[in-house]
């Protein structure tokens, strides 16, 4: 039972709860338009190549890797921003067309455009006389 | 026996410890940790400050701020970082807040003043911006840099 649960929690990046505990949670803005939902996340220090987006069933996972400073001789006077990876997961329902999600990364800001699936888009009903 | 017991409970134990961590975060228990400076939640931008042998480096985490919108001034051993970020725009395109589900990102003008160690050369400064991180390097004055004294054997 426990093993099963553990297996379910394991991903290619390691144990999910482990990741969640040792990561920073990026702040996000989520806007909904008529055609799509836009998700914007702040991931400073994460380049395009350090970002992993994954959709597993109805879970959208954002994993951003930040570079660690290499010099061990530096005296750290203060660290308001710990050098940790970013991780956040969202549940996306059937309302989102999972195959057509577009992602752009610019100046440490991730913008995800999640198009709404055909069936939930508002439809105009033509009135016939 | 005990290890087995812990092993079986591990997933649940994880949930408890995460819950406790969350509570600790709310009440700021255990903060500040050694060299982690505690700042009120939502402080923008977060700043890291390191001192090396040759220079002092400051990182300001300003994602989504165009370099021309940030002003960095170094005077009298204080570093001022100010600017603005408008989260209703991204890439020049206006985002219609017609239906806003979450709004967690900072929007507005910001200003942070950090005092730096003595003996820095205001002439030798450099600032780079990459992936939303502003990296400022200020060199130490020549006479303040550590000097190795060679020991001569007599």
PDB file of C-alpha atoms in Angstrom:
ATOM      1  CA  UNK A   1       0.000   0.000   0.000  1.00  0.00           C
ATOM      2  CA  UNK A   2       2.669   2.445   1.068  1.00  0.00           C
ATOM      3  CA  UNK A   3       4.915   1.257  -1.719  1.00  0.00           C
ATOM      4  CA  UNK A   4       2.145   1.773  -4.220  1.00  0.00           C
ATOM      5  CA  UNK A   5       1.541   5.277  -3.031  1.00  0.00           C
ATOM      6  CA  UNK A   6       5.222   5.988  -3.079  1.00  0.00           C
ATOM      7  CA  UNK A   7       5.457   4.737  -6.625  1.00  0.00           C
ATOM      8  CA  UNK A   8       2.631   7.025  -7.664  1.00  0.00           C
ATOM      9  CA  UNK A   9       4.465   9.961  -6.116  1.00  0.00           C
ATOM     10  CA  UNK A  10       7.703   9.213  -7.910  1.00  0.00           C
ATOM     11  CA  UNK A  11       8.501  11.136 -11.037  1.00  0.00           C
ATOM     12  CA  UNK A  12      11.594  11.331 -13.161  1.00  0.00           C
ATOM     13  CA  UNK A  13      12.784  14.195 -10.964  1.00  0.00           C
ATOM     14  CA  UNK A  14      12.435  12.253  -7.742  1.00  0.00           C
ATOM     15  CA  UNK A  15       9.837  12.117  -5.049  1.00  0.00           C
ATOM     16  CA  UNK A  16       7.127  14.720  -5.581  1.00  0.00           C
ATOM     17  CA  UNK A  17       6.686  15.601  -1.934  1.00  0.00           C
ATOM     18  CA  UNK A  18      10.450  15.940  -1.703  1.00  0.00           C
ATOM     19  CA  UNK A  19      10.438  18.380  -4.615  1.00  0.00           C
ATOM     20  CA  UNK A  20       7.530  20.332  -3.179  1.00  0.00           C
ATOM     21  CA  UNK A  21       9.295  20.740   0.150  1.00  0.00           C
ATOM     22  CA  UNK A  22      12.627  21.868  -1.254  1.00  0.00           C
ATOM     23  CA  UNK A  23      11.404  24.254  -3.897  1.00  0.00           C
ATOM     24  CA  UNK A  24      10.239  27.785  -4.230  1.00  0.00           C
ATOM     25  CA  UNK A  25       6.668  28.389  -5.250  1.00  0.00           C
ATOM     26  CA  UNK A  26       6.592  30.894  -8.094  1.00  0.00           C
ATOM     27  CA  UNK A  27       3.881  33.557  -7.940  1.00  0.00           C
ATOM     28  CA  UNK A  28       1.414  33.362 -10.817  1.00  0.00           C
ATOM     29  CA  UNK A  29      -1.248  35.442 -12.504  1.00  0.00           C
ATOM     30  CA  UNK A  30      -4.077  33.594 -14.209  1.00  0.00           C
ATOM     31  CA  UNK A  31      -6.406  35.360 -16.588  1.00  0.00           C
ATOM     32  CA  UNK A  32      -9.269  33.878 -18.488  1.00  0.00           C
ATOM     33  CA  UNK A  33     -10.326  35.107 -21.881  1.00  0.00           C
ATOM     34  CA  UNK A  34     -13.034  33.853 -24.167  1.00  0.00           C
ATOM     35  CA  UNK A  35     -10.636  31.684 -26.199  1.00  0.00           C
ATOM     36  CA  UNK A  36      -7.981  30.726 -23.712  1.00  0.00           C
ATOM     37  CA  UNK A  37      -6.592  30.878 -20.208  1.00  0.00           C
ATOM     38  CA  UNK A  38      -3.280  32.668 -19.704  1.00  0.00           C
ATOM     39  CA  UNK A  39      -0.928  31.684 -16.915  1.00  0.00           C
ATOM     40  CA  UNK A  40       2.038  33.912 -16.133  1.00  0.00           C
ATOM     41  CA  UNK A  41       4.682  32.838 -13.633  1.00  0.00           C
ATOM     42  CA  UNK A  42       7.747  34.607 -12.258  1.00  0.00           C
ATOM     43  CA  UNK A  43      10.786  32.346 -12.471  1.00  0.00           C
ATOM     44  CA  UNK A  44      13.803  34.647 -12.142  1.00  0.00           C
ATOM     45  CA  UNK A  45      17.120  33.010 -12.956  1.00  0.00           C
ATOM     46  CA  UNK A  46      15.509  30.320 -15.049  1.00  0.00           C
ATOM     47  CA  UNK A  47      16.394  30.292 -18.720  1.00  0.00           C
ATOM     48  CA  UNK A  48      14.451  28.681 -21.517  1.00  0.00           C
ATOM     49  CA  UNK A  49      16.561  25.539 -21.280  1.00  0.00           C
ATOM     50  CA  UNK A  50      16.235  25.205 -17.503  1.00  0.00           C
ATOM     51  CA  UNK A  51      12.489  24.930 -17.618  1.00  0.00           C
ATOM     52  CA  UNK A  52      10.495  21.745 -17.702  1.00  0.00           C
ATOM     53  CA  UNK A  53       6.801  21.719 -18.360  1.00  0.00           C
ATOM     54  CA  UNK A  54       4.971  18.487 -18.054  1.00  0.00           C
ATOM     55  CA  UNK A  55       1.395  17.426 -18.370  1.00  0.00           C
ATOM     56  CA  UNK A  56       0.541  14.221 -16.619  1.00  0.00           C
ATOM     57  CA  UNK A  57      -3.130  13.363 -16.812  1.00  0.00           C
ATOM     58  CA  UNK A  58      -4.812  16.513 -15.565  1.00  0.00           C
ATOM     59  CA  UNK A  59      -1.775  17.904 -13.756  1.00  0.00           C
ATOM     60  CA  UNK A  60       0.367  20.604 -15.247  1.00  0.00           C
ATOM     61  CA  UNK A  61       3.777  20.742 -13.644  1.00  0.00           C
ATOM     62  CA  UNK A  62       6.197  23.615 -13.849  1.00  0.00           C
ATOM     63  CA  UNK A  63       9.766  22.871 -12.811  1.00  0.00           C
ATOM     64  CA  UNK A  64      12.351  25.604 -13.139  1.00  0.00           C
ATOM     65  CA  UNK A  65      15.989  25.038 -12.388  1.00  0.00           C
ATOM     66  CA  UNK A  66      18.076  27.909 -11.136  1.00  0.00           C
ATOM     67  CA  UNK A  67      21.824  28.108 -11.460  1.00  0.00           C
ATOM     68  CA  UNK A  68      23.823  27.679  -8.325  1.00  0.00           C
ATOM     69  CA  UNK A  69      26.644  30.079  -7.683  1.00  0.00           C
ATOM     70  CA  UNK A  70      29.910  28.232  -8.106  1.00  0.00           C
ATOM     71  CA  UNK A  71      32.318  30.228  -5.951  1.00  0.00           C
ATOM     72  CA  UNK A  72      32.504  28.752  -2.440  1.00  0.00           C
ATOM     73  CA  UNK A  73      34.729  31.590  -1.205  1.00  0.00           C
ATOM     74  CA  UNK A  74      32.016  34.194  -1.386  1.00  0.00           C
ATOM     75  CA  UNK A  75      30.811  35.569   1.921  1.00  0.00           C
ATOM     76  CA  UNK A  76      27.048  35.613   1.735  1.00  0.00           C
ATOM     77  CA  UNK A  77      25.952  38.730   3.567  1.00  0.00           C
ATOM     78  CA  UNK A  78      22.353  38.032   2.913  1.00  0.00           C
ATOM     79  CA  UNK A  79      20.274  35.721   0.876  1.00  0.00           C
ATOM     80  CA  UNK A  80      16.705  36.833   0.574  1.00  0.00           C
ATOM     81  CA  UNK A  81      16.292  34.628  -2.423  1.00  0.00           C
ATOM     82  CA  UNK A  82      17.506  31.101  -1.686  1.00  0.00           C
ATOM     83  CA  UNK A  83      19.035  29.151  -4.547  1.00  0.00           C
ATOM     84  CA  UNK A  84      16.355  26.581  -4.944  1.00  0.00           C
ATOM     85  CA  UNK A  85      14.445  25.229  -7.878  1.00  0.00           C
ATOM     86  CA  UNK A  86      10.954  26.369  -8.680  1.00  0.00           C
ATOM     87  CA  UNK A  87       8.084  23.968  -8.592  1.00  0.00           C
ATOM     88  CA  UNK A  88       4.368  24.386  -8.907  1.00  0.00           C
ATOM     89  CA  UNK A  89       1.620  22.111 -10.101  1.00  0.00           C
ATOM     90  CA  UNK A  90      -1.839  22.970 -11.336  1.00  0.00           C
ATOM     91  CA  UNK A  91      -4.847  20.845 -12.012  1.00  0.00           C
ATOM     92  CA  UNK A  92      -6.274  21.492 -15.419  1.00  0.00           C
ATOM     93  CA  UNK A  93      -9.561  19.965 -16.335  1.00  0.00           C
ATOM     94  CA  UNK A  94     -11.103  18.862 -19.569  1.00  0.00           C
ATOM     95  CA  UNK A  95     -11.834  22.474 -20.360  1.00  0.00           C
ATOM     96  CA  UNK A  96      -8.266  22.898 -21.624  1.00  0.00           C
ATOM     97  CA  UNK A  97      -7.057  21.640 -24.980  1.00  0.00           C
ATOM     98  CA  UNK A  98      -3.897  19.962 -23.673  1.00  0.00           C
ATOM     99  CA  UNK A  99      -2.342  19.408 -27.083  1.00  0.00           C
ATOM    100  CA  UNK A 100      -2.160  23.054 -28.021  1.00  0.00           C
ATOM    101  CA  UNK A 101      -0.604  24.699 -25.007  1.00  0.00           C
ATOM    102  CA  UNK A 102       1.887  27.376 -25.998  1.00  0.00           C
ATOM    103  CA  UNK A 103       4.707  28.469 -23.713  1.00  0.00           C
ATOM    104  CA  UNK A 104       7.041  31.430 -23.997  1.00  0.00           C
ATOM    105  CA  UNK A 105       9.847  32.438 -21.677  1.00  0.00           C
ATOM    106  CA  UNK A 106      11.080  35.996 -21.565  1.00  0.00           C
ATOM    107  CA  UNK A 107      13.209  37.772 -18.939  1.00  0.00           C
ATOM    108  CA  UNK A 108      12.461  35.118 -16.344  1.00  0.00           C
ATOM    109  CA  UNK A 109       8.725  35.243 -16.906  1.00  0.00           C
ATOM    110  CA  UNK A 110       6.883  32.218 -18.192  1.00  0.00           C
ATOM    111  CA  UNK A 111       3.738  32.774 -20.172  1.00  0.00           C
ATOM    112  CA  UNK A 112       1.516  29.812 -20.853  1.00  0.00           C
ATOM    113  CA  UNK A 113      -1.441  30.045 -23.158  1.00  0.00           C
ATOM    114  CA  UNK A 114      -3.914  27.286 -22.476  1.00  0.00           C
ATOM    115  CA  UNK A 115      -6.539  27.178 -25.196  1.00  0.00           C
ATOM    116  CA  UNK A 116     -10.026  26.192 -24.177  1.00  0.00           C
ATOM    117  CA  UNK A 117     -11.291  23.018 -25.747  1.00  0.00           C
ATOM    118  CA  UNK A 118     -13.974  23.275 -28.401  1.00  0.00           C
ATOM    119  CA  UNK A 119     -16.744  21.891 -26.244  1.00  0.00           C
ATOM    120  CA  UNK A 120     -16.668  24.595 -23.609  1.00  0.00           C
ATOM    121  CA  UNK A 121     -16.169  27.591 -25.867  1.00  0.00           C
ATOM    122  CA  UNK A 122     -19.218  29.791 -25.976  1.00  0.00           C
ATOM    123  CA  UNK A 123     -21.277  29.035 -29.025  1.00  0.00           C
ATOM    124  CA  UNK A 124     -23.515  31.414 -30.751  1.00  0.00           C
ATOM    125  CA  UNK A 125     -26.897  30.056 -31.599  1.00  0.00           C
ATOM    126  CA  UNK A 126     -28.290  31.408 -34.746  1.00  0.00           C
ATOM    127  CA  UNK A 127     -31.904  32.351 -34.601  1.00  0.00           C
ATOM    128  CA  UNK A 128     -33.902  31.300 -37.604  1.00  0.00           C
ATOM    129  CA  UNK A 129     -37.051  32.959 -38.607  1.00  0.00           C
TER     130      UNK A 129
ATOM    131  CA  UNK B   1      10.900  -2.055  14.034  1.00  0.00           C
ATOM    132  CA  UNK B   2      10.890   1.666  14.345  1.00  0.00           C
ATOM    133  CA  UNK B   3      12.422   2.184  10.943  1.00  0.00           C
ATOM    134  CA  UNK B   4       9.770  -0.045   9.443  1.00  0.00           C
ATOM    135  CA  UNK B   5       7.068   1.926  11.195  1.00  0.00           C
ATOM    136  CA  UNK B   6       8.464   5.150   9.829  1.00  0.00           C
ATOM    137  CA  UNK B   7       8.768   3.708   6.387  1.00  0.00           C
ATOM    138  CA  UNK B   8       5.115   2.722   6.273  1.00  0.00           C
ATOM    139  CA  UNK B   9       4.018   6.085   7.517  1.00  0.00           C
ATOM    140  CA  UNK B  10       6.348   8.014   5.300  1.00  0.00           C
ATOM    141  CA  UNK B  11       3.806   9.427   2.855  1.00  0.00           C
ATOM    142  CA  UNK B  12       1.648  10.578   5.748  1.00  0.00           C
ATOM    143  CA  UNK B  13       4.634  11.838   7.672  1.00  0.00           C
ATOM    144  CA  UNK B  14       5.585  13.885   4.616  1.00  0.00           C
ATOM    145  CA  UNK B  15       2.195  15.536   4.656  1.00  0.00           C
ATOM    146  CA  UNK B  16       2.504  16.378   8.350  1.00  0.00           C
ATOM    147  CA  UNK B  17       5.970  17.804   8.019  1.00  0.00           C
ATOM    148  CA  UNK B  18       4.907  19.845   5.029  1.00  0.00           C
ATOM    149  CA  UNK B  19       1.936  21.158   7.008  1.00  0.00           C
ATOM    150  CA  UNK B  20       4.236  22.071   9.860  1.00  0.00           C
ATOM    151  CA  UNK B  21       6.614  23.805   7.460  1.00  0.00           C
ATOM    152  CA  UNK B  22       3.734  25.797   6.042  1.00  0.00           C
ATOM    153  CA  UNK B  23       2.675  26.888   9.539  1.00  0.00           C
ATOM    154  CA  UNK B  24       6.259  27.802  10.379  1.00  0.00           C
ATOM    155  CA  UNK B  25       6.359  29.921   7.264  1.00  0.00           C
ATOM    156  CA  UNK B  26       3.190  31.763   8.235  1.00  0.00           C
ATOM    157  CA  UNK B  27       4.480  32.622  11.706  1.00  0.00           C
ATOM    158  CA  UNK B  28       8.076  33.056  10.485  1.00  0.00           C
ATOM    159  CA  UNK B  29       9.337  30.541  13.027  1.00  0.00           C
ATOM    160  CA  UNK B  30      12.917  29.620  12.452  1.00  0.00           C
ATOM    161  CA  UNK B  31      13.567  32.703  10.370  1.00  0.00           C
ATOM    162  CA  UNK B  32      15.984  34.287   9.755  1.00  0.00           C
ATOM    163  CA  UNK B  33      18.225  31.322   9.082  1.00  0.00           C
ATOM    164  CA  UNK B  34      21.924  32.112   9.464  1.00  0.00           C
ATOM    165  CA  UNK B  35      22.553  34.189   6.380  1.00  0.00           C
ATOM    166  CA  UNK B  36      19.061  34.344   5.017  1.00  0.00           C
ATOM    167  CA  UNK B  37      17.743  37.803   5.655  1.00  0.00           C
ATOM    168  CA  UNK B  38      14.108  37.798   6.513  1.00  0.00           C
ATOM    169  CA  UNK B  39      12.021  40.219   4.522  1.00  0.00           C
ATOM    170  CA  UNK B  40       8.273  40.690   4.631  1.00  0.00           C
ATOM    171  CA  UNK B  41       6.432  38.463   2.218  1.00  0.00           C
ATOM    172  CA  UNK B  42       5.935  40.091  -1.120  1.00  0.00           C
ATOM    173  CA  UNK B  43       9.057  42.261  -0.952  1.00  0.00           C
ATOM    174  CA  UNK B  44      10.019  43.053  -4.496  1.00  0.00           C
ATOM    175  CA  UNK B  45      12.668  42.564  -5.659  1.00  0.00           C
ATOM    176  CA  UNK B  46      14.428  40.032  -3.456  1.00  0.00           C
ATOM    177  CA  UNK B  47      18.121  40.786  -3.135  1.00  0.00           C
ATOM    178  CA  UNK B  48      21.167  38.620  -2.506  1.00  0.00           C
ATOM    179  CA  UNK B  49      24.465  40.141  -1.509  1.00  0.00           C
ATOM    180  CA  UNK B  50      27.821  38.387  -1.591  1.00  0.00           C
ATOM    181  CA  UNK B  51      31.307  39.581  -0.913  1.00  0.00           C
ATOM    182  CA  UNK B  52      34.275  38.114  -2.715  1.00  0.00           C
ATOM    183  CA  UNK B  53      37.961  38.953  -2.549  1.00  0.00           C
ATOM    184  CA  UNK B  54      37.851  41.368  -5.458  1.00  0.00           C
ATOM    185  CA  UNK B  55      34.306  42.641  -5.501  1.00  0.00           C
ATOM    186  CA  UNK B  56      30.869  42.715  -3.988  1.00  0.00           C
ATOM    187  CA  UNK B  57      28.060  41.241  -6.056  1.00  0.00           C
ATOM    188  CA  UNK B  58      24.393  41.988  -5.684  1.00  0.00           C
ATOM    189  CA  UNK B  59      21.629  40.045  -7.355  1.00  0.00           C
ATOM    190  CA  UNK B  60      18.215  41.593  -7.692  1.00  0.00           C
ATOM    191  CA  UNK B  61      15.461  39.250  -8.822  1.00  0.00           C
ATOM    192  CA  UNK B  62      13.409  41.400 -11.153  1.00  0.00           C
ATOM    193  CA  UNK B  63      11.631  39.061 -13.588  1.00  0.00           C
ATOM    194  CA  UNK B  64       9.738  40.673 -16.415  1.00  0.00           C
ATOM    195  CA  UNK B  65      11.283  44.092 -15.906  1.00  0.00           C
ATOM    196  CA  UNK B  66      12.935  45.558 -18.972  1.00  0.00           C
ATOM    197  CA  UNK B  67      16.505  46.737 -18.203  1.00  0.00           C
ATOM    198  CA  UNK B  68      15.575  50.288 -19.205  1.00  0.00           C
ATOM    199  CA  UNK B  69      12.886  50.327 -16.517  1.00  0.00           C
ATOM    200  CA  UNK B  70      15.400  49.765 -13.714  1.00  0.00           C
ATOM    201  CA  UNK B  71      17.553  52.459 -12.208  1.00  0.00           C
ATOM    202  CA  UNK B  72      20.613  51.452 -10.233  1.00  0.00           C
ATOM    203  CA  UNK B  73      22.438  54.123  -8.264  1.00  0.00           C
ATOM    204  CA  UNK B  74      25.501  53.606  -6.085  1.00  0.00           C
ATOM    205  CA  UNK B  75      26.323  56.436  -3.717  1.00  0.00           C
ATOM    206  CA  UNK B  76      27.833  56.697  -0.235  1.00  0.00           C
ATOM    207  CA  UNK B  77      28.043  52.921   0.160  1.00  0.00           C
ATOM    208  CA  UNK B  78      24.372  52.492  -0.523  1.00  0.00           C
ATOM    209  CA  UNK B  79      22.909  50.873  -3.569  1.00  0.00           C
ATOM    210  CA  UNK B  80      19.491  51.951  -4.719  1.00  0.00           C
ATOM    211  CA  UNK B  81      17.512  49.799  -7.103  1.00  0.00           C
ATOM    212  CA  UNK B  82      14.281  51.283  -8.278  1.00  0.00           C
ATOM    213  CA  UNK B  83      11.930  50.853 -11.145  1.00  0.00           C
ATOM    214  CA  UNK B  84       8.532  49.681 -12.089  1.00  0.00           C
ATOM    215  CA  UNK B  85       6.786  46.593 -13.296  1.00  0.00           C
ATOM    216  CA  UNK B  86       3.406  46.592 -14.877  1.00  0.00           C
ATOM    217  CA  UNK B  87       2.007  43.080 -14.914  1.00  0.00           C
ATOM    218  CA  UNK B  88      -0.944  44.063 -17.035  1.00  0.00           C
ATOM    219  CA  UNK B  89       1.448  43.995 -19.997  1.00  0.00           C
ATOM    220  CA  UNK B  90       3.775  41.324 -21.259  1.00  0.00           C
ATOM    221  CA  UNK B  91       5.826  41.764 -24.391  1.00  0.00           C
ATOM    222  CA  UNK B  92       4.017  45.008 -25.156  1.00  0.00           C
ATOM    223  CA  UNK B  93       0.723  43.210 -25.306  1.00  0.00           C
ATOM    224  CA  UNK B  94      -2.057  44.227 -22.984  1.00  0.00           C
ATOM    225  CA  UNK B  95      -3.593  41.438 -20.948  1.00  0.00           C
ATOM    226  CA  UNK B  96      -7.282  41.894 -20.510  1.00  0.00           C
ATOM    227  CA  UNK B  97      -8.142  41.336 -16.884  1.00  0.00           C
ATOM    228  CA  UNK B  98     -11.655  40.391 -17.923  1.00  0.00           C
ATOM    229  CA  UNK B  99     -11.614  37.315 -15.796  1.00  0.00           C
ATOM    230  CA  UNK B 100      -8.788  37.194 -13.323  1.00  0.00           C
ATOM    231  CA  UNK B 101      -8.411  33.975 -11.339  1.00  0.00           C
ATOM    232  CA  UNK B 102      -5.160  34.690  -9.559  1.00  0.00           C
ATOM    233  CA  UNK B 103      -3.090  37.792  -9.127  1.00  0.00           C
ATOM    234  CA  UNK B 104      -0.004  37.007  -7.082  1.00  0.00           C
ATOM    235  CA  UNK B 105       2.685  38.769  -9.055  1.00  0.00           C
ATOM    236  CA  UNK B 106       3.945  42.156  -7.985  1.00  0.00           C
ATOM    237  CA  UNK B 107       2.754  45.136  -9.981  1.00  0.00           C
ATOM    238  CA  UNK B 108       3.707  48.773  -9.490  1.00  0.00           C
ATOM    239  CA  UNK B 109       6.788  50.795  -8.637  1.00  0.00           C
ATOM    240  CA  UNK B 110       9.516  49.475  -6.394  1.00  0.00           C
ATOM    241  CA  UNK B 111      12.548  50.852  -4.624  1.00  0.00           C
ATOM    242  CA  UNK B 112      15.085  49.059  -2.482  1.00  0.00           C
ATOM    243  CA  UNK B 113      18.100  50.518  -0.749  1.00  0.00           C
ATOM    244  CA  UNK B 114      20.902  48.243   0.380  1.00  0.00           C
ATOM    245  CA  UNK B 115      23.911  49.312   2.383  1.00  0.00           C
ATOM    246  CA  UNK B 116      27.153  47.816   1.146  1.00  0.00           C
ATOM    247  CA  UNK B 117      30.471  47.182   2.891  1.00  0.00           C
ATOM    248  CA  UNK B 118      33.076  49.964   3.032  1.00  0.00           C
ATOM    249  CA  UNK B 119      35.931  50.379   0.588  1.00  0.00           C
ATOM    250  CA  UNK B 120      34.156  49.968  -2.714  1.00  0.00           C
ATOM    251  CA  UNK B 121      35.198  51.748  -5.867  1.00  0.00           C
ATOM    252  CA  UNK B 122      32.273  53.644  -7.322  1.00  0.00           C
ATOM    253  CA  UNK B 123      34.137  53.905 -10.619  1.00  0.00           C
ATOM    254  CA  UNK B 124      34.301  50.160 -11.141  1.00  0.00           C
ATOM    255  CA  UNK B 125      30.735  49.005 -11.352  1.00  0.00           C
ATOM    256  CA  UNK B 126      29.030  46.694 -13.764  1.00  0.00           C
ATOM    257  CA  UNK B 127      25.443  45.569 -14.164  1.00  0.00           C
ATOM    258  CA  UNK B 128      24.149  42.694 -16.258  1.00  0.00           C
ATOM    259  CA  UNK B 129      20.633  41.526 -16.805  1.00  0.00           C
ATOM    260  CA  UNK B 130      19.819  37.950 -17.673  1.00  0.00           C
ATOM    261  CA  UNK B 131      16.713  35.804 -17.275  1.00  0.00           C
ATOM    262  CA  UNK B 132      15.109  38.313 -14.957  1.00  0.00           C
ATOM    263  CA  UNK B 133      18.094  38.628 -12.645  1.00  0.00           C
ATOM    264  CA  UNK B 134      20.025  41.864 -12.364  1.00  0.00           C
ATOM    265  CA  UNK B 135      23.624  41.156 -11.461  1.00  0.00           C
ATOM    266  CA  UNK B 136      25.551  44.127 -10.112  1.00  0.00           C
ATOM    267  CA  UNK B 137      29.281  43.903  -9.464  1.00  0.00           C
ATOM    268  CA  UNK B 138      31.132  46.624  -7.580  1.00  0.00           C
ATOM    269  CA  UNK B 139      34.888  46.231  -7.298  1.00  0.00           C
ATOM    270  CA  UNK B 140      36.762  46.880  -4.097  1.00  0.00           C
ATOM    271  CA  UNK B 141      39.322  49.662  -3.950  1.00  0.00           C
ATOM    272  CA  UNK B 142      42.839  48.449  -4.630  1.00  0.00           C
ATOM    273  CA  UNK B 143      44.027  49.181  -1.100  1.00  0.00           C
ATOM    274  CA  UNK B 144      41.113  47.271   0.414  1.00  0.00           C
ATOM    275  CA  UNK B 145      41.742  44.064  -1.490  1.00  0.00           C
ATOM    276  CA  UNK B 146      43.345  41.354   0.590  1.00  0.00           C
ATOM    277  CA  UNK B 147      47.064  41.046   0.012  1.00  0.00           C
ATOM    278  CA  UNK B 148      49.044  37.922   0.359  1.00  0.00           C
ATOM    279  CA  UNK B 149      52.223  38.355   2.385  1.00  0.00           C
ATOM    280  CA  UNK B 150      54.898  35.989   1.311  1.00  0.00           C
ATOM    281  CA  UNK B 151      56.911  34.472   4.090  1.00  0.00           C
ATOM    282  CA  UNK B 152      60.634  34.430   3.550  1.00  0.00           C
ATOM    283  CA  UNK B 153      62.703  31.786   5.168  1.00  0.00           C
ATOM    284  CA  UNK B 154      65.811  33.177   6.787  1.00  0.00           C
TER     285      UNK B 154
END
